[in-house]
GROMACS .gro file of C-alpha atoms in nm:
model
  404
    1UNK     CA    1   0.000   0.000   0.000
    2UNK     CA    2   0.290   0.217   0.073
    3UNK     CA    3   0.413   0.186  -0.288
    4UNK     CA    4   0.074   0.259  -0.424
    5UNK     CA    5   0.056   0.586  -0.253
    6UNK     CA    6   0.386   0.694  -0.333
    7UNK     CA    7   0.364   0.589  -0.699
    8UNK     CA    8   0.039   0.805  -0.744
    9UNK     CA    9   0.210   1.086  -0.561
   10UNK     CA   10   0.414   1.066  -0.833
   11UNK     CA   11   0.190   1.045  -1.130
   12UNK     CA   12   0.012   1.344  -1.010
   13UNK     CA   13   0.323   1.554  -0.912
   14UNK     CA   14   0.508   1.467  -1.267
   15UNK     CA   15   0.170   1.578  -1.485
   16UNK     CA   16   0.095   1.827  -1.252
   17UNK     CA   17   0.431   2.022  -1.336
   18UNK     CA   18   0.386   2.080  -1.719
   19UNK     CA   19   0.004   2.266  -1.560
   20UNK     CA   20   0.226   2.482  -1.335
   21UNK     CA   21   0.485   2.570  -1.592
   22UNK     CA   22   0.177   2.653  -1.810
   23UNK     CA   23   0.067   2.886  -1.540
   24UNK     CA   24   0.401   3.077  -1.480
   25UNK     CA   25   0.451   3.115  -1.858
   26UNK     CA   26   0.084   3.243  -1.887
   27UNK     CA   27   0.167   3.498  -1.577
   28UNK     CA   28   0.512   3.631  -1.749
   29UNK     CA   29   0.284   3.680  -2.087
   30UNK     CA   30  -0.017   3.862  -1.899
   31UNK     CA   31   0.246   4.085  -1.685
   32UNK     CA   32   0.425   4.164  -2.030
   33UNK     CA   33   0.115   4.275  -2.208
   34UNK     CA   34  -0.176   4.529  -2.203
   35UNK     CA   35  -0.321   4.352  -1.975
   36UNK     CA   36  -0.071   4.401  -1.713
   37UNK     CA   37  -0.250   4.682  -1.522
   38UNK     CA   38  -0.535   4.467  -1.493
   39UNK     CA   39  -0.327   4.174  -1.418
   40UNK     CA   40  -0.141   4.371  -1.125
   41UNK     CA   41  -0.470   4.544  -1.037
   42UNK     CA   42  -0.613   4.195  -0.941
   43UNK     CA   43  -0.362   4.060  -0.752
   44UNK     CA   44  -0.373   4.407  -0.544
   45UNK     CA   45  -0.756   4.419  -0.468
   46UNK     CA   46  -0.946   4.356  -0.166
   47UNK     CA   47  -1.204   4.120  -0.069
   48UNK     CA   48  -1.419   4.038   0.240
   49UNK     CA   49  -1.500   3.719   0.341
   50UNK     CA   50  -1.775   3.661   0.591
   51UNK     CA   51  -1.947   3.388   0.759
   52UNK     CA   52  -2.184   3.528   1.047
   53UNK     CA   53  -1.959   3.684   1.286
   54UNK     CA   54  -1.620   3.616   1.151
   55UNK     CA   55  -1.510   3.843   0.867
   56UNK     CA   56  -1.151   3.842   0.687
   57UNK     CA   57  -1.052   4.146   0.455
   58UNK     CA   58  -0.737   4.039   0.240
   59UNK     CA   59  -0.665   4.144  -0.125
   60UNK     CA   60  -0.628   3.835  -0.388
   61UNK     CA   61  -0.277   3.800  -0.336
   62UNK     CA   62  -0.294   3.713   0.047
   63UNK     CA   63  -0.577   3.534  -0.016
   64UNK     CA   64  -0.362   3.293  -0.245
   65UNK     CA   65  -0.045   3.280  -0.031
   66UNK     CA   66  -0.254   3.210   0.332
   67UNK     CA   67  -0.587   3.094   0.214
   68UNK     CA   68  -0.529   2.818  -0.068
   69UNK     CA   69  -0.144   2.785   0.036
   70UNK     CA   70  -0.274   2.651   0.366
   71UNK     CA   71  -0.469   2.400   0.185
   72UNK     CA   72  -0.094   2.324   0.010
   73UNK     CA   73   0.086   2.279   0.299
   74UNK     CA   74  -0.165   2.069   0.510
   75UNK     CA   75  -0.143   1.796   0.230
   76UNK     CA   76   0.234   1.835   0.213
   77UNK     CA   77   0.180   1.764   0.628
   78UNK     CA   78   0.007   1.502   0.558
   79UNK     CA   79   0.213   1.351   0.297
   80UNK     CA   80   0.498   1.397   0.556
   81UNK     CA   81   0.314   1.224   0.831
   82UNK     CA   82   0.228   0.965   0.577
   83UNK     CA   83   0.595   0.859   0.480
   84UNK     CA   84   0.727   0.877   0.827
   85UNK     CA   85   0.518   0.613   0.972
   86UNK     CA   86   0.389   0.378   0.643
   87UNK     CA   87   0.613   0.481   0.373
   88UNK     CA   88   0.938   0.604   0.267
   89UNK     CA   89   1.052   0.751   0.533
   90UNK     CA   90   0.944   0.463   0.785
   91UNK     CA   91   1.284   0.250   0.692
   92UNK     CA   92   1.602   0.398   0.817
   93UNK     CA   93   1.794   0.188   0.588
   94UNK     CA   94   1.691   0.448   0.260
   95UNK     CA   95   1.673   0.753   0.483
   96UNK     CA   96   2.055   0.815   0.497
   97UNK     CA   97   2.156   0.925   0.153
   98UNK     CA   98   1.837   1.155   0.094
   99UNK     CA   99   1.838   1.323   0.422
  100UNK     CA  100   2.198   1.385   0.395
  101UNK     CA  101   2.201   1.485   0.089
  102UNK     CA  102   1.856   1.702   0.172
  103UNK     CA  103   2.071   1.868   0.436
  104UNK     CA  104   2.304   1.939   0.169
  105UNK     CA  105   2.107   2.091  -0.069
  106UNK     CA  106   2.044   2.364   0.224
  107UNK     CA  107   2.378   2.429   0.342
  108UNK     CA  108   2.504   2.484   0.016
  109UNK     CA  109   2.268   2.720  -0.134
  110UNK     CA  110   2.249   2.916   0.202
  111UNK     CA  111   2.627   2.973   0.206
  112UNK     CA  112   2.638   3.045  -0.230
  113UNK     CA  113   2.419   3.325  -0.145
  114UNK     CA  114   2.543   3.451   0.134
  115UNK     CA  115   2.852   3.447  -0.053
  116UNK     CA  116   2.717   3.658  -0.350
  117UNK     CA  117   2.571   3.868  -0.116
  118UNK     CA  118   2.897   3.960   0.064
  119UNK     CA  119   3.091   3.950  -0.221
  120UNK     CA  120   2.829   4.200  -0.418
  121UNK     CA  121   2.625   4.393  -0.105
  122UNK     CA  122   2.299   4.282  -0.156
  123UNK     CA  123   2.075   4.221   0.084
  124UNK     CA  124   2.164   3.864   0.379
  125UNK     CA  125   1.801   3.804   0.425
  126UNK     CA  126   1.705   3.633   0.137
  127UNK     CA  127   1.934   3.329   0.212
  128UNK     CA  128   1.668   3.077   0.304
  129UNK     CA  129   1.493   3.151  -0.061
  130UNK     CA  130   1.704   2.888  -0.263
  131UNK     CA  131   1.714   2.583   0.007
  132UNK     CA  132   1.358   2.444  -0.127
  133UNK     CA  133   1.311   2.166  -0.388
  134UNK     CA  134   0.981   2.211  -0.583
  135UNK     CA  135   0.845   1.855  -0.668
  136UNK     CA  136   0.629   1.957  -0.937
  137UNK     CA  137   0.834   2.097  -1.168
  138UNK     CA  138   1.146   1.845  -1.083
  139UNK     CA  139   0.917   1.517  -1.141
  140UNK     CA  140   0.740   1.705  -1.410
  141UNK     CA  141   1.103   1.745  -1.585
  142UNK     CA  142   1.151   1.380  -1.459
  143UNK     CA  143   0.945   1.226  -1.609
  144UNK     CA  144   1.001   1.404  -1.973
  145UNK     CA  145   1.417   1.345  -1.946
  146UNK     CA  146   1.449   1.042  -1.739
  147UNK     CA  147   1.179   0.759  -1.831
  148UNK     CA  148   1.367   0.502  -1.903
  149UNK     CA  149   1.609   0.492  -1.563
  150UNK     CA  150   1.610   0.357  -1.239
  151UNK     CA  151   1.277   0.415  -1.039
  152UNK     CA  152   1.439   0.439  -0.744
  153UNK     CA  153   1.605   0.774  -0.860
  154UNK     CA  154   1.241   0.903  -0.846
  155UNK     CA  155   1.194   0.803  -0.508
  156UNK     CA  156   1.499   0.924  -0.398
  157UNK     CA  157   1.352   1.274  -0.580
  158UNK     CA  158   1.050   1.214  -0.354
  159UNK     CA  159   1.217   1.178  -0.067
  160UNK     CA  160   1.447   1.460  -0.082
  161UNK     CA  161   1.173   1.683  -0.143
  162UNK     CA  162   1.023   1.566   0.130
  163UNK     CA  163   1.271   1.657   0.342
  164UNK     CA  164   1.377   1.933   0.198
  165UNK     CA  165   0.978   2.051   0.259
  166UNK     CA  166   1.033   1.975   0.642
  167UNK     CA  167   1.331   2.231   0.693
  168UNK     CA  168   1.183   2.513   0.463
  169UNK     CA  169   0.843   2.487   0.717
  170UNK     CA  170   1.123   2.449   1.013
  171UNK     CA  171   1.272   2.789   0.851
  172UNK     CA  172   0.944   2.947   0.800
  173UNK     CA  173   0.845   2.897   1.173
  174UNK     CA  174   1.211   2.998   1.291
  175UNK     CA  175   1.293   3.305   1.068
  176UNK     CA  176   0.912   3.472   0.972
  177UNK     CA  177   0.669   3.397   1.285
  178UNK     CA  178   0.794   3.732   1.468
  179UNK     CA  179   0.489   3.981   1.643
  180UNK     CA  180   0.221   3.724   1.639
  181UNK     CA  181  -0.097   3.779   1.829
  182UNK     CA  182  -0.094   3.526   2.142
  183UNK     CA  183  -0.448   3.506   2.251
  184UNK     CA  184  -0.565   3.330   1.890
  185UNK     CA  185  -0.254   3.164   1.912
  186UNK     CA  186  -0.406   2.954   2.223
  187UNK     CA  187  -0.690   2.910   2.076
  188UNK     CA  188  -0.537   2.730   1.829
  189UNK     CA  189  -0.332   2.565   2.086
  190UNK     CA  190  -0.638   2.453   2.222
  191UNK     CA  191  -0.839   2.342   1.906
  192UNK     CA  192  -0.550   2.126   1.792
  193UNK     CA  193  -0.566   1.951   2.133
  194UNK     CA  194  -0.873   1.881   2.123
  195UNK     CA  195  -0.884   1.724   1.738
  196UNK     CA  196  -0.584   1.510   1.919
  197UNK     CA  197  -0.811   1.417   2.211
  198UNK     CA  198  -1.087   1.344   1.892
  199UNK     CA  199  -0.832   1.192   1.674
  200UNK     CA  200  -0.754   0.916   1.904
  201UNK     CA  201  -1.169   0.798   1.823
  202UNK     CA  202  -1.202   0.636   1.504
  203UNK     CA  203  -1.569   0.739   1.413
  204UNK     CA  204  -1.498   1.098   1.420
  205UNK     CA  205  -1.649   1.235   1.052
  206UNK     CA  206  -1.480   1.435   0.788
  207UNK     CA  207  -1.674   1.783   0.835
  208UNK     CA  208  -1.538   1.774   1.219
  209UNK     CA  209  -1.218   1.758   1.053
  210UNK     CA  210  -1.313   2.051   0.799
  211UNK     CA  211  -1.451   2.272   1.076
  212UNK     CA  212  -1.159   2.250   1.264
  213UNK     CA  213  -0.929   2.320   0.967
  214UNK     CA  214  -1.134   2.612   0.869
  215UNK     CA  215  -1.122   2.769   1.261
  216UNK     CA  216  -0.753   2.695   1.314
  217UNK     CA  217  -0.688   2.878   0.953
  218UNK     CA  218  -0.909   3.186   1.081
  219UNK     CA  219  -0.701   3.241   1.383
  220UNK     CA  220  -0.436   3.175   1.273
  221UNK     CA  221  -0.456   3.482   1.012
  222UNK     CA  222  -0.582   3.696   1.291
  223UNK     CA  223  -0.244   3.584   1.494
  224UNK     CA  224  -0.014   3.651   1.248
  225UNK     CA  225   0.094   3.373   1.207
  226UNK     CA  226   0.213   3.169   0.886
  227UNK     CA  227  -0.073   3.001   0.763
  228UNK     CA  228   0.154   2.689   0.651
  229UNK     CA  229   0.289   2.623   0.996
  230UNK     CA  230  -0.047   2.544   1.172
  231UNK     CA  231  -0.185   2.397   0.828
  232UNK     CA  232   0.142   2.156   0.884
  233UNK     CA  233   0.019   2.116   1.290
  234UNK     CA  234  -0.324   1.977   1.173
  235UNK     CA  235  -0.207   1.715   0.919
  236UNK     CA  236  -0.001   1.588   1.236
  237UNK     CA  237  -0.339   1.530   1.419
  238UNK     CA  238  -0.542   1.376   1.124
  239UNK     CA  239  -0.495   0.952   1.215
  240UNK     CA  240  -0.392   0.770   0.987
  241UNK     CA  241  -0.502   0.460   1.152
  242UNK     CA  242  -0.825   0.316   0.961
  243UNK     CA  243  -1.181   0.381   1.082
  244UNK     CA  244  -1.366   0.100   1.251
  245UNK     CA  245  -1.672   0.124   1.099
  246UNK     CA  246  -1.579   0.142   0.753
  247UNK     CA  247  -1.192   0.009   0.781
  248UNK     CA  248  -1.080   0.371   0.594
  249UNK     CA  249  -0.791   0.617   0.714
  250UNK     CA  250  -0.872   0.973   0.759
  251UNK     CA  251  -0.536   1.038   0.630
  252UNK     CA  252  -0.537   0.878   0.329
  253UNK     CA  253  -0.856   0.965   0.225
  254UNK     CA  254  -0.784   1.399   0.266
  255UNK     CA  255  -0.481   1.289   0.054
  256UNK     CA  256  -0.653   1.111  -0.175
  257UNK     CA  257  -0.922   1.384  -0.229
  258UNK     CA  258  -0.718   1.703  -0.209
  259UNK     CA  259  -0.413   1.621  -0.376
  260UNK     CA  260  -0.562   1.672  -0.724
  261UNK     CA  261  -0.730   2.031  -0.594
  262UNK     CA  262  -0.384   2.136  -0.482
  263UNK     CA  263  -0.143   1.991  -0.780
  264UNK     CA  264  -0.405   2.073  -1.075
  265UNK     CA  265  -0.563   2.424  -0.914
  266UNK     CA  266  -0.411   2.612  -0.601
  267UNK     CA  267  -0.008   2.565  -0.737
  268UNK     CA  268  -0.082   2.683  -1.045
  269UNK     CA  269  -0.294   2.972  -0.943
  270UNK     CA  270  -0.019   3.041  -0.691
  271UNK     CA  271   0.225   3.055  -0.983
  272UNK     CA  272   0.022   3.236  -1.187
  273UNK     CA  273  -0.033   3.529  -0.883
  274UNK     CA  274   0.385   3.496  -0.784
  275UNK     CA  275   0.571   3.449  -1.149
  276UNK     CA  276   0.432   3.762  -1.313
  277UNK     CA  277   0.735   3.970  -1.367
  278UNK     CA  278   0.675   4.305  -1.594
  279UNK     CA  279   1.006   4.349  -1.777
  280UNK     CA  280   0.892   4.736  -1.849
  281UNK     CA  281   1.131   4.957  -1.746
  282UNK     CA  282   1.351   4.720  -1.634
  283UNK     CA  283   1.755   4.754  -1.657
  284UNK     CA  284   2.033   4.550  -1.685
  285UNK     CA  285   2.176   4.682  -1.358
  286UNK     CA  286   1.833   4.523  -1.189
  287UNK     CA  287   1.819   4.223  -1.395
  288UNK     CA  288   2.166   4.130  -1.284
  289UNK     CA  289   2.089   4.268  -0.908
  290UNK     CA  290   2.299   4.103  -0.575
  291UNK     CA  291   1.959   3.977  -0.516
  292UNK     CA  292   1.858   3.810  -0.809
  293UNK     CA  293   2.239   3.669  -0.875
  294UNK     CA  294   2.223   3.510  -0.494
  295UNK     CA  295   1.898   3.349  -0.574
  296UNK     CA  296   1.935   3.193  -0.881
  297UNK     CA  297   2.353   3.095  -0.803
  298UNK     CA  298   2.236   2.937  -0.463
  299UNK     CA  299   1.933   2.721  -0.695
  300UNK     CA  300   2.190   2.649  -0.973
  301UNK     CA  301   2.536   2.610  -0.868
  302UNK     CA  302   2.447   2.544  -0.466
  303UNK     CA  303   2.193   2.301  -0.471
  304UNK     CA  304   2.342   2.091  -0.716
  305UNK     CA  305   2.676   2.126  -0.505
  306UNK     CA  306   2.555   2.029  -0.201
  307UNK     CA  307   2.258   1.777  -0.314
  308UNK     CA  308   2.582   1.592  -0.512
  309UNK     CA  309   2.870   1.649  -0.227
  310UNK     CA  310   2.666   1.481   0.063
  311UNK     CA  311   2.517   1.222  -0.136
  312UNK     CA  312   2.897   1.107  -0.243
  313UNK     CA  313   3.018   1.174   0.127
  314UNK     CA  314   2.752   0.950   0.265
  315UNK     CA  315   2.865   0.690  -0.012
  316UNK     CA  316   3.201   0.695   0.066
  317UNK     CA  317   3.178   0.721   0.455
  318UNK     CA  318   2.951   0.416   0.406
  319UNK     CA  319   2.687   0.579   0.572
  320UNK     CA  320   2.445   0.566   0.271
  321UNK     CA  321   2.405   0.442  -0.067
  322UNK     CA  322   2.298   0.555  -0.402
  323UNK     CA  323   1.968   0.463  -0.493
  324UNK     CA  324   1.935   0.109  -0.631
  325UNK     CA  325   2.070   0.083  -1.001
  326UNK     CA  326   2.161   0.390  -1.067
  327UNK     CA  327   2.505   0.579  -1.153
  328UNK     CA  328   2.708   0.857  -1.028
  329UNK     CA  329   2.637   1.048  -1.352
  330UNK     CA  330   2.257   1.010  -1.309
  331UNK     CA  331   2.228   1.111  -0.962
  332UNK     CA  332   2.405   1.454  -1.031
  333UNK     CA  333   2.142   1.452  -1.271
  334UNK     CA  334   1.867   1.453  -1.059
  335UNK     CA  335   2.064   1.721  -0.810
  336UNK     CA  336   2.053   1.928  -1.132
  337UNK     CA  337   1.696   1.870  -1.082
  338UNK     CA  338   1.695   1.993  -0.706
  339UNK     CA  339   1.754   2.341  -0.792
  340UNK     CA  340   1.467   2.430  -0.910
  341UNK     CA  341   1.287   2.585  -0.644
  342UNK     CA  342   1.015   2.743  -0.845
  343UNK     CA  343   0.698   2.756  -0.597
  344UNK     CA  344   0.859   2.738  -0.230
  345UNK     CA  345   1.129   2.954  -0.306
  346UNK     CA  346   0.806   3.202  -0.435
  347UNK     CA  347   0.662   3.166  -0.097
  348UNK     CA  348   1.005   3.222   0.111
  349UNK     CA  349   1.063   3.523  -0.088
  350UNK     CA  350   0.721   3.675  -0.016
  351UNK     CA  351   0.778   3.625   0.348
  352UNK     CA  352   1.169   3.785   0.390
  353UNK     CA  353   1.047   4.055   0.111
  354UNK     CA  354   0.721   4.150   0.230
  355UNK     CA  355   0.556   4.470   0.066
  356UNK     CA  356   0.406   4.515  -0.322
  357UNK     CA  357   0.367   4.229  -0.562
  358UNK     CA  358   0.564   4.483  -0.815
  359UNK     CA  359   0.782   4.610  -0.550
  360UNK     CA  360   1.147   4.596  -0.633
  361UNK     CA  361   1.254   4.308  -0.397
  362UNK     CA  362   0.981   4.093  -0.550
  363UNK     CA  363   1.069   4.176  -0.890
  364UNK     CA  364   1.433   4.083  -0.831
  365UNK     CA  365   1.320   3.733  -0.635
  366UNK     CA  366   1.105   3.673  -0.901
  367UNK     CA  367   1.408   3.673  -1.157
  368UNK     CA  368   1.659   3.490  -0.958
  369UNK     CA  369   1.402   3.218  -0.850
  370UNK     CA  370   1.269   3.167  -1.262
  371UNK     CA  371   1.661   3.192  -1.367
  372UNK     CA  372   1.822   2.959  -1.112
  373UNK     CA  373   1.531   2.703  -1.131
  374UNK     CA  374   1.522   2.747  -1.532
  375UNK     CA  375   1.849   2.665  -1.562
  376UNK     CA  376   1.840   2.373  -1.309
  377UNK     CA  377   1.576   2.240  -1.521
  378UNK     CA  378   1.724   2.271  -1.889
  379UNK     CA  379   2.081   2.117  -1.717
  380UNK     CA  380   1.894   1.876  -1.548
  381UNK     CA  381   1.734   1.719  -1.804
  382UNK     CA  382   2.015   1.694  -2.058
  383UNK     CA  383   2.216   1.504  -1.843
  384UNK     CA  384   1.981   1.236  -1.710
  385UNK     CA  385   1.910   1.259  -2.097
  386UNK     CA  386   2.267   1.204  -2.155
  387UNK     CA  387   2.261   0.926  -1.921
  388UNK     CA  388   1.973   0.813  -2.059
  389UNK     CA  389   2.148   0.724  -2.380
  390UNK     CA  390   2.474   0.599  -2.177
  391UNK     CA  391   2.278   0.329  -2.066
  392UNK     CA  392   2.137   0.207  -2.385
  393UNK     CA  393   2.444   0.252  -2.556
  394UNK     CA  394   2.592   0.015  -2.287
  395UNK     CA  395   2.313  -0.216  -2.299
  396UNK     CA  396   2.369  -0.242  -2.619
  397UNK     CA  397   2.710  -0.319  -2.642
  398UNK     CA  398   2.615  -0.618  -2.346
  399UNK     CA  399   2.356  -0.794  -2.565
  400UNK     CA  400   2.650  -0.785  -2.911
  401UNK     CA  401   2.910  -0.913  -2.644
  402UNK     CA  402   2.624  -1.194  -2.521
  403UNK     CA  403   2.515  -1.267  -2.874
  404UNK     CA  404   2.916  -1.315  -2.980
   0.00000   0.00000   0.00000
């Protein structure tokens, strides 16, 4: 069952990606074209929701990044929660090399930009932007460059991801959870201890779960929170045992129904609201900013640096292993395939650059985190191709030898 899970995952995440690079190509076209003040315009305007005494006033781009976004993150908790106790993540035996090399793949790009930084004078707090892996896009490109090796290269994708997804929220709630408001804060405190208190019954029906989503999301916005952390707090709570009555898990099942919602709608919108980048007006002295050269250096050269470096290290210090049939040469391919950060490295930029969609920051982040993860993606994909073609060359040259 584990396998089936995680092989889905996959499916979804791999189609999923060519939808989201649809959607960031459509917003670069839209923010490039007379439609761009009405594009911007959107994004910028304010709208109340209200359900009897609770009322929320946030303009379509908060609405994307802490309404659906939560939805986003309490399926990546739940995937999470998932792999650690029934999948990959449950078997400490193929946890070494991806965790390593997950740890890695932060370091690296941390220090690469702080580097650039230094070196140039831009701005230190944009270092946690390039640590994050987005699985879309690098299962999406995957899938296209890499279909004929090793499966286990894909789950070794998965799993770094995974990982990787657990220290950006660890970052999130480290680095961006300053000034929040304490009294919702124990409210949510106290909902999510009572859904544990619930959780441990086995009869307990899927609008209780909704409700208690949809409260802990309210207060959490009035807190100040980041939407993502709690959303990541209630996946912890949803069991993933199966129910009595009808032998299903909870867990499973708000996987099962809201992965599709969340790979097929709320990433792509969120692309679509965060990868619209006006080139109007812009310069060469901007385009090549400390910012945007930090970014996109830390996505390119550090990921696939430290993704690489630790997964040899944990080879050769026997700790780990390379996943199951593969080579050296496609591994580095898929740490090619690490840097691009596209949608999480969106999110951490919002939250160390707050202000204007168009503001210059945002502009800048935008271009280092489409650059870095662009170029992760075309280099990516021509060397797993590259090793694609290795292989059947030398498969090849086994079945002459065999047939001499």
């Amino acid at each position: 069952m584990a396998r089936r899970i995680t092989l889905d995952f996959l499916k979804t995440e791999a189609a999923s990606g060519v939808v989201l690079g649809l959607a960031a190509l459509t917003a670069l076209i839209v923010a490039n074209s007379p439609l761009s003040g009405a594009y911007f315009g959107w994004l910028k305007s304010e709208h109340v929701l209200q359900i009897g005494p609770l009322m929320l006033e946030l303009t379509i781009s908060e609405w994307i990044k802490e309404g659906l976004m939560a939805v986003f993150f309490l399926v990546v908790g739940l995937e999470i929660k998932y792999e650690i106790l029934r999948g990959e993540l449950s078997d400490p035996r193929k946890l070494a090399t991806p965790v390593l090399a997950a740890a890695g793949g932060m370091i690296a790009p941390a220090l690469v930009y702080l580097a650039v930084s230094g070196l140039l004078a831009g701005p230190h707090g944009g270092w946690p932007i390039p640590l994050a892996t987005d699985i879309a896009f690098a299962l999406a490109v995957f899938a296209v460059a890499a279909r004929k090796l090793p499966s286990s290269l894909r789950v070794f994708l998965l799993t770094l991801a995974i990982v990787d997804d657990l220290g950006a929220i660890a970052l999130i709630a480290a680095l961006f959870s300053s000034g929040v408001a304490w009294v919702p804060l124990a409210w949510i405190a106290g909902l999510l201890l009572v859904g544990t208190l619930f959780a441990a019954r086995r009869r307990v029906a899927a609008p209780f779960w909704v409700l208690g989503f949809g409260l802990v999301w309210y207060l959490t916005v009035l807190s100040g929170l980041s939407t993502s952390l709690t959303a990541v707090a209630f996946a912890m709570i949803v069991p993933v045992a199966d129910r009595t009555d009808d032998s299903q898990s909870p867990l499973k099942e708000a996987m099962h129904d809201l992965h599709p919602y969340v790979a097929y709608l709320v990433l792509p919108l969120f692309a679509f609201a965060k990868a619209g980048v006006s080139f109007a007006g812009l310069s060469l002295e901007q385009a090549f900013a400390p910012l945007v050269l930090g970014v996109a250096l830390g996505l390119f050269v550090g990921k696939q640096i430290g993704v690489f470096g630790a997964a040899w290290l944990a080879s050769a210090l026997k700790l780990g292993r390379r996943p199951t049939g593969s080579t050296w040469l496609e591994l580095y391919g898929v740490s090619l395939l690490c840097g691009v950060g596209f949608t999480m490295s969106l999110f951490i930029g919002v939250l160390a650059f707050p202000g204007a969609i168009d503001s210059p920051e945002q502009v800048e982040v935008k271009l280092g985190v489409l650059g870095g993860s662009f170029l992760s993606a075309i280099a990516g994909a021509a060397v797993l191709a590259a090793a694609g073609r290795r292989r059947k060359i030398l498969a090849q040259q086994g079945a002459d030898t065999d047939a001499d």
